[in-house]
Amino acid sequence: MPFFRSIPPRHGKRLKNKALTIQVIARKSRDKKLTIQVIQPGRLKKARPEKTGAGLLLARQQLDLLFQKKGQINLTEDRSGHVTATLEIPIHRKDS
């Protein structure tokens, strides 16, 4: 998925001699949107208000071009020490 390629898993945290565990969840909503979440251990860096990471900015620009500003991508951090990248895009159905 090119959107997640733009956001490297540098937030992920490996424990000694352990693999980095990444969880991927995909679901379709009733309002015809596909939501994909990538969850991994780690912390977000504190961003300055005037600066957004280049990878996240690029992903948002790609979404705007592909889905006419109807898609979105966000990064969040929870209290348990996990970072979640959430991508939401409209589902386009082509009739045969």
Short mmCIF file of N, CA and C in Angstrom, two decimals:
data_model
loop_
_atom_site.label_atom_id
_atom_site.label_comp_id
_atom_site.label_asym_id
_atom_site.label_seq_id
_atom_site.Cartn_x
_atom_site.Cartn_y
_atom_site.Cartn_z
N MET A 1 0.85 -1.16 0.00
CA MET A 1 0.00 0.00 0.00
C MET A 1 0.90 1.23 0.00
N PRO A 2 0.88 2.02 -1.05
CA PRO A 2 1.82 3.13 -1.14
C PRO A 2 1.66 4.17 -0.03
N PHE A 3 0.49 4.31 0.55
CA PHE A 3 0.30 5.30 1.61
C PHE A 3 1.11 4.95 2.83
N PHE A 4 1.15 3.68 3.18
CA PHE A 4 1.89 3.26 4.36
C PHE A 4 3.38 3.17 4.07
N ARG A 5 3.76 3.01 2.79
CA ARG A 5 5.18 3.05 2.44
C ARG A 5 5.75 4.43 2.70
N SER A 6 4.90 5.45 2.58
CA SER A 6 5.36 6.82 2.79
C SER A 6 5.60 7.13 4.26
N ILE A 7 5.06 6.30 5.14
CA ILE A 7 5.22 6.50 6.57
C ILE A 7 6.03 5.34 7.12
N PRO A 8 7.34 5.49 7.21
CA PRO A 8 8.17 4.36 7.64
C PRO A 8 7.88 3.97 9.08
N PRO A 9 8.07 2.69 9.41
CA PRO A 9 7.78 2.24 10.77
C PRO A 9 8.87 2.62 11.76
N ARG A 10 9.38 3.82 11.68
CA ARG A 10 10.46 4.23 12.57
C ARG A 10 9.96 4.45 13.99
N HIS A 11 8.64 4.51 14.16
CA HIS A 11 8.10 4.67 15.49
C HIS A 11 8.11 3.34 16.24
N GLY A 12 8.27 2.24 15.50
CA GLY A 12 8.23 0.92 16.11
C GLY A 12 9.39 0.70 17.06
N LYS A 13 9.15 -0.11 18.05
CA LYS A 13 10.15 -0.33 19.08
C LYS A 13 10.38 -1.84 19.22
N ARG A 14 11.59 -2.26 19.02
CA ARG A 14 11.93 -3.67 19.17
C ARG A 14 12.50 -3.91 20.55
N LEU A 15 12.09 -5.01 21.14
CA LEU A 15 12.68 -5.42 22.39
C LEU A 15 13.92 -6.23 22.07
N LYS A 16 14.80 -6.43 23.02
CA LYS A 16 16.04 -7.17 22.77
C LYS A 16 15.77 -8.49 22.07
N ASN A 17 16.43 -8.67 20.92
CA ASN A 17 16.38 -9.91 20.15
C ASN A 17 14.96 -10.36 19.83
N LYS A 18 14.03 -9.44 19.73
CA LYS A 18 12.64 -9.77 19.39
C LYS A 18 12.28 -9.06 18.10
N ALA A 19 11.38 -9.68 17.37
CA ALA A 19 10.91 -9.07 16.13
C ALA A 19 9.93 -7.94 16.45
N LEU A 20 9.83 -6.99 15.56
CA LEU A 20 8.85 -5.91 15.68
C LEU A 20 7.50 -6.47 15.28
N THR A 21 6.50 -6.34 16.13
CA THR A 21 5.16 -6.84 15.84
C THR A 21 4.31 -5.71 15.31
N ILE A 22 3.72 -5.93 14.14
CA ILE A 22 2.83 -4.95 13.52
C ILE A 22 1.49 -5.63 13.27
N GLN A 23 0.41 -4.98 13.66
CA GLN A 23 -0.94 -5.52 13.47
C GLN A 23 -1.62 -4.70 12.38
N VAL A 24 -2.28 -5.40 11.44
CA VAL A 24 -3.00 -4.73 10.35
C VAL A 24 -4.47 -5.14 10.44
N ILE A 25 -5.35 -4.15 10.46
CA ILE A 25 -6.79 -4.38 10.52
C ILE A 25 -7.43 -3.66 9.35
N ALA A 26 -8.28 -4.35 8.60
CA ALA A 26 -9.01 -3.73 7.49
C ALA A 26 -10.50 -4.04 7.66
N ARG A 27 -11.32 -3.02 7.45
CA ARG A 27 -12.77 -3.25 7.53
C ARG A 27 -13.51 -2.28 6.61
N LYS A 28 -14.66 -2.75 6.18
CA LYS A 28 -15.53 -1.96 5.31
C LYS A 28 -16.68 -1.44 6.17
N SER A 29 -16.97 -0.15 6.07
CA SER A 29 -18.05 0.43 6.85
C SER A 29 -19.34 0.46 6.03
N ARG A 30 -20.43 0.72 6.71
CA ARG A 30 -21.73 0.80 6.03
C ARG A 30 -21.81 1.99 5.08
N ASP A 31 -21.01 3.02 5.35
CA ASP A 31 -21.05 4.21 4.48
C ASP A 31 -20.07 4.10 3.31
N LYS A 32 -19.76 2.86 2.93
CA LYS A 32 -18.95 2.55 1.74
C LYS A 32 -17.55 3.15 1.81
N LYS A 33 -16.91 2.95 2.97
CA LYS A 33 -15.52 3.35 3.13
C LYS A 33 -14.71 2.15 3.61
N LEU A 34 -13.47 2.11 3.17
CA LEU A 34 -12.53 1.09 3.62
C LEU A 34 -11.59 1.75 4.62
N THR A 35 -11.49 1.15 5.80
CA THR A 35 -10.58 1.65 6.83
C THR A 35 -9.50 0.61 7.06
N ILE A 36 -8.25 1.04 6.96
CA ILE A 36 -7.10 0.16 7.21
C ILE A 36 -6.30 0.79 8.34
N GLN A 37 -6.00 -0.02 9.36
CA GLN A 37 -5.19 0.45 10.47
C GLN A 37 -3.94 -0.40 10.58
N VAL A 38 -2.82 0.26 10.79
CA VAL A 38 -1.55 -0.41 11.04
C VAL A 38 -1.12 0.03 12.43
N ILE A 39 -0.98 -0.96 13.34
CA ILE A 39 -0.69 -0.68 14.74
C ILE A 39 0.64 -1.31 15.11
N GLN A 40 1.48 -0.54 15.79
CA GLN A 40 2.79 -1.06 16.20
C GLN A 40 3.23 -0.37 17.48
N PRO A 41 4.10 -1.03 18.24
CA PRO A 41 4.60 -0.38 19.46
C PRO A 41 5.46 0.82 19.10
N GLY A 42 5.41 1.85 19.94
CA GLY A 42 6.24 3.02 19.70
C GLY A 42 5.60 4.28 20.21
N ARG A 43 6.23 5.38 19.93
CA ARG A 43 5.77 6.70 20.35
C ARG A 43 5.89 7.66 19.17
N LEU A 44 4.97 8.61 19.09
CA LEU A 44 5.08 9.66 18.09
C LEU A 44 6.01 10.74 18.60
N LYS A 45 6.75 11.31 17.68
CA LYS A 45 7.58 12.46 18.05
C LYS A 45 6.65 13.66 18.22
N LYS A 46 7.00 14.53 19.13
CA LYS A 46 6.22 15.75 19.31
C LYS A 46 6.48 16.67 18.13
N ALA A 47 5.43 16.93 17.36
CA ALA A 47 5.56 17.76 16.16
C ALA A 47 5.44 19.24 16.51
N ARG A 48 6.19 20.01 15.78
CA ARG A 48 6.03 21.45 15.89
C ARG A 48 4.80 21.84 15.09
N PRO A 49 4.04 22.83 15.53
CA PRO A 49 2.80 23.20 14.84
C PRO A 49 2.99 23.54 13.36
N GLU A 50 4.13 24.12 13.03
CA GLU A 50 4.36 24.53 11.64
C GLU A 50 4.92 23.42 10.77
N LYS A 51 5.16 22.25 11.34
CA LYS A 51 5.81 21.18 10.57
C LYS A 51 5.05 19.87 10.67
N THR A 52 4.81 19.27 9.50
CA THR A 52 4.25 17.93 9.41
C THR A 52 5.32 17.07 8.77
N GLY A 53 5.43 15.82 9.18
CA GLY A 53 6.42 14.92 8.59
C GLY A 53 6.23 14.80 7.09
N ALA A 54 7.33 14.70 6.36
CA ALA A 54 7.28 14.63 4.89
C ALA A 54 6.49 13.42 4.41
N GLY A 55 6.65 12.28 5.09
CA GLY A 55 5.94 11.06 4.67
C GLY A 55 4.44 11.21 4.82
N LEU A 56 4.00 11.78 5.92
CA LEU A 56 2.58 11.98 6.16
C LEU A 56 2.01 13.01 5.19
N LEU A 57 2.74 14.07 4.94
CA LEU A 57 2.32 15.09 3.97
C LEU A 57 2.18 14.49 2.58
N LEU A 58 3.15 13.70 2.16
CA LEU A 58 3.09 13.04 0.85
C LEU A 58 1.90 12.10 0.76
N ALA A 59 1.65 11.32 1.80
CA ALA A 59 0.51 10.39 1.80
C ALA A 59 -0.80 11.16 1.66
N ARG A 60 -0.92 12.28 2.36
CA ARG A 60 -2.16 13.08 2.27
C ARG A 60 -2.33 13.69 0.87
N GLN A 61 -1.24 14.12 0.25
CA GLN A 61 -1.33 14.65 -1.11
C GLN A 61 -1.76 13.56 -2.09
N GLN A 62 -1.23 12.36 -1.94
CA GLN A 62 -1.62 11.24 -2.81
C GLN A 62 -3.10 10.91 -2.63
N LEU A 63 -3.56 10.89 -1.39
CA LEU A 63 -4.98 10.64 -1.13
C LEU A 63 -5.87 11.69 -1.79
N ASP A 64 -5.48 12.95 -1.68
CA ASP A 64 -6.26 14.03 -2.29
C ASP A 64 -6.37 13.84 -3.80
N LEU A 65 -5.27 13.47 -4.43
CA LEU A 65 -5.28 13.27 -5.89
C LEU A 65 -6.10 12.05 -6.30
N LEU A 66 -5.94 10.97 -5.58
CA LEU A 66 -6.63 9.72 -5.95
C LEU A 66 -8.11 9.69 -5.60
N PHE A 67 -8.48 10.33 -4.51
CA PHE A 67 -9.86 10.22 -4.01
C PHE A 67 -10.57 11.56 -3.89
N GLN A 68 -10.12 12.56 -4.61
CA GLN A 68 -10.75 13.88 -4.66
C GLN A 68 -11.07 14.40 -3.25
N LYS A 69 -10.09 14.32 -2.38
CA LYS A 69 -10.16 14.84 -1.00
C LYS A 69 -11.19 14.10 -0.14
N LYS A 70 -11.56 12.87 -0.54
CA LYS A 70 -12.51 12.08 0.25
C LYS A 70 -11.81 11.01 1.09
N GLY A 71 -10.50 10.95 1.04
CA GLY A 71 -9.73 10.00 1.84
C GLY A 71 -8.98 10.75 2.93
N GLN A 72 -8.56 10.01 3.94
CA GLN A 72 -7.78 10.64 5.00
C GLN A 72 -6.84 9.63 5.63
N ILE A 73 -5.77 10.16 6.20
CA ILE A 73 -4.80 9.34 6.93
C ILE A 73 -4.39 10.10 8.19
N ASN A 74 -4.31 9.37 9.28
CA ASN A 74 -3.96 9.98 10.56
C ASN A 74 -3.06 9.07 11.36
N LEU A 75 -2.25 9.68 12.21
CA LEU A 75 -1.41 8.94 13.15
C LEU A 75 -1.87 9.29 14.56
N THR A 76 -1.99 8.26 15.40
CA THR A 76 -2.35 8.48 16.80
C THR A 76 -1.48 7.60 17.68
N GLU A 77 -1.38 7.98 18.93
CA GLU A 77 -0.63 7.22 19.92
C GLU A 77 -1.56 6.95 21.09
N ASP A 78 -1.58 5.71 21.60
CA ASP A 78 -2.43 5.41 22.74
C ASP A 78 -1.59 5.29 24.02
N ARG A 79 -2.26 5.13 25.12
CA ARG A 79 -1.59 5.09 26.42
C ARG A 79 -0.75 3.84 26.63
N SER A 80 -1.05 2.78 25.88
CA SER A 80 -0.31 1.54 26.06
C SER A 80 1.02 1.53 25.29
N GLY A 81 1.34 2.65 24.62
CA GLY A 81 2.61 2.74 23.91
C GLY A 81 2.57 2.19 22.50
N HIS A 82 1.43 2.36 21.82
CA HIS A 82 1.29 1.92 20.43
C HIS A 82 0.93 3.11 19.54
N VAL A 83 1.48 3.09 18.33
CA VAL A 83 1.17 4.09 17.32
C VAL A 83 0.28 3.42 16.28
N THR A 84 -0.80 4.13 15.89
CA THR A 84 -1.73 3.61 14.89
C THR A 84 -1.80 4.57 13.72
N ALA A 85 -1.55 4.04 12.52
CA ALA A 85 -1.77 4.78 11.27
C ALA A 85 -3.11 4.30 10.74
N THR A 86 -4.06 5.24 10.55
CA THR A 86 -5.39 4.89 10.07
C THR A 86 -5.61 5.55 8.71
N LEU A 87 -5.93 4.71 7.73
CA LEU A 87 -6.22 5.16 6.37
C LEU A 87 -7.70 4.89 6.10
N GLU A 88 -8.42 5.91 5.62
CA GLU A 88 -9.83 5.74 5.28
C GLU A 88 -10.04 6.25 3.87
N ILE A 89 -10.57 5.37 3.01
CA ILE A 89 -10.79 5.73 1.61
C ILE A 89 -12.18 5.27 1.18
N PRO A 90 -12.78 5.97 0.23
CA PRO A 90 -14.08 5.54 -0.28
C PRO A 90 -13.93 4.28 -1.13
N ILE A 91 -14.96 3.45 -1.10
CA ILE A 91 -14.97 2.24 -1.93
C ILE A 91 -15.76 2.57 -3.19
N HIS A 92 -15.11 2.41 -4.32
CA HIS A 92 -15.76 2.63 -5.60
C HIS A 92 -16.12 1.29 -6.21
N ARG A 93 -17.39 1.09 -6.46
CA ARG A 93 -17.83 -0.18 -7.05
C ARG A 93 -18.08 0.02 -8.53
N LYS A 94 -17.46 -0.83 -9.31
CA LYS A 94 -17.66 -0.78 -10.77
C LYS A 94 -18.67 -1.84 -11.15
N ASP A 95 -19.74 -1.43 -11.78
CA ASP A 95 -20.75 -2.39 -12.24
C ASP A 95 -20.33 -2.95 -13.58
N SER A 96 -20.56 -4.24 -13.76
CA SER A 96 -20.17 -4.89 -15.01
C SER A 96 -21.13 -4.60 -16.11
#
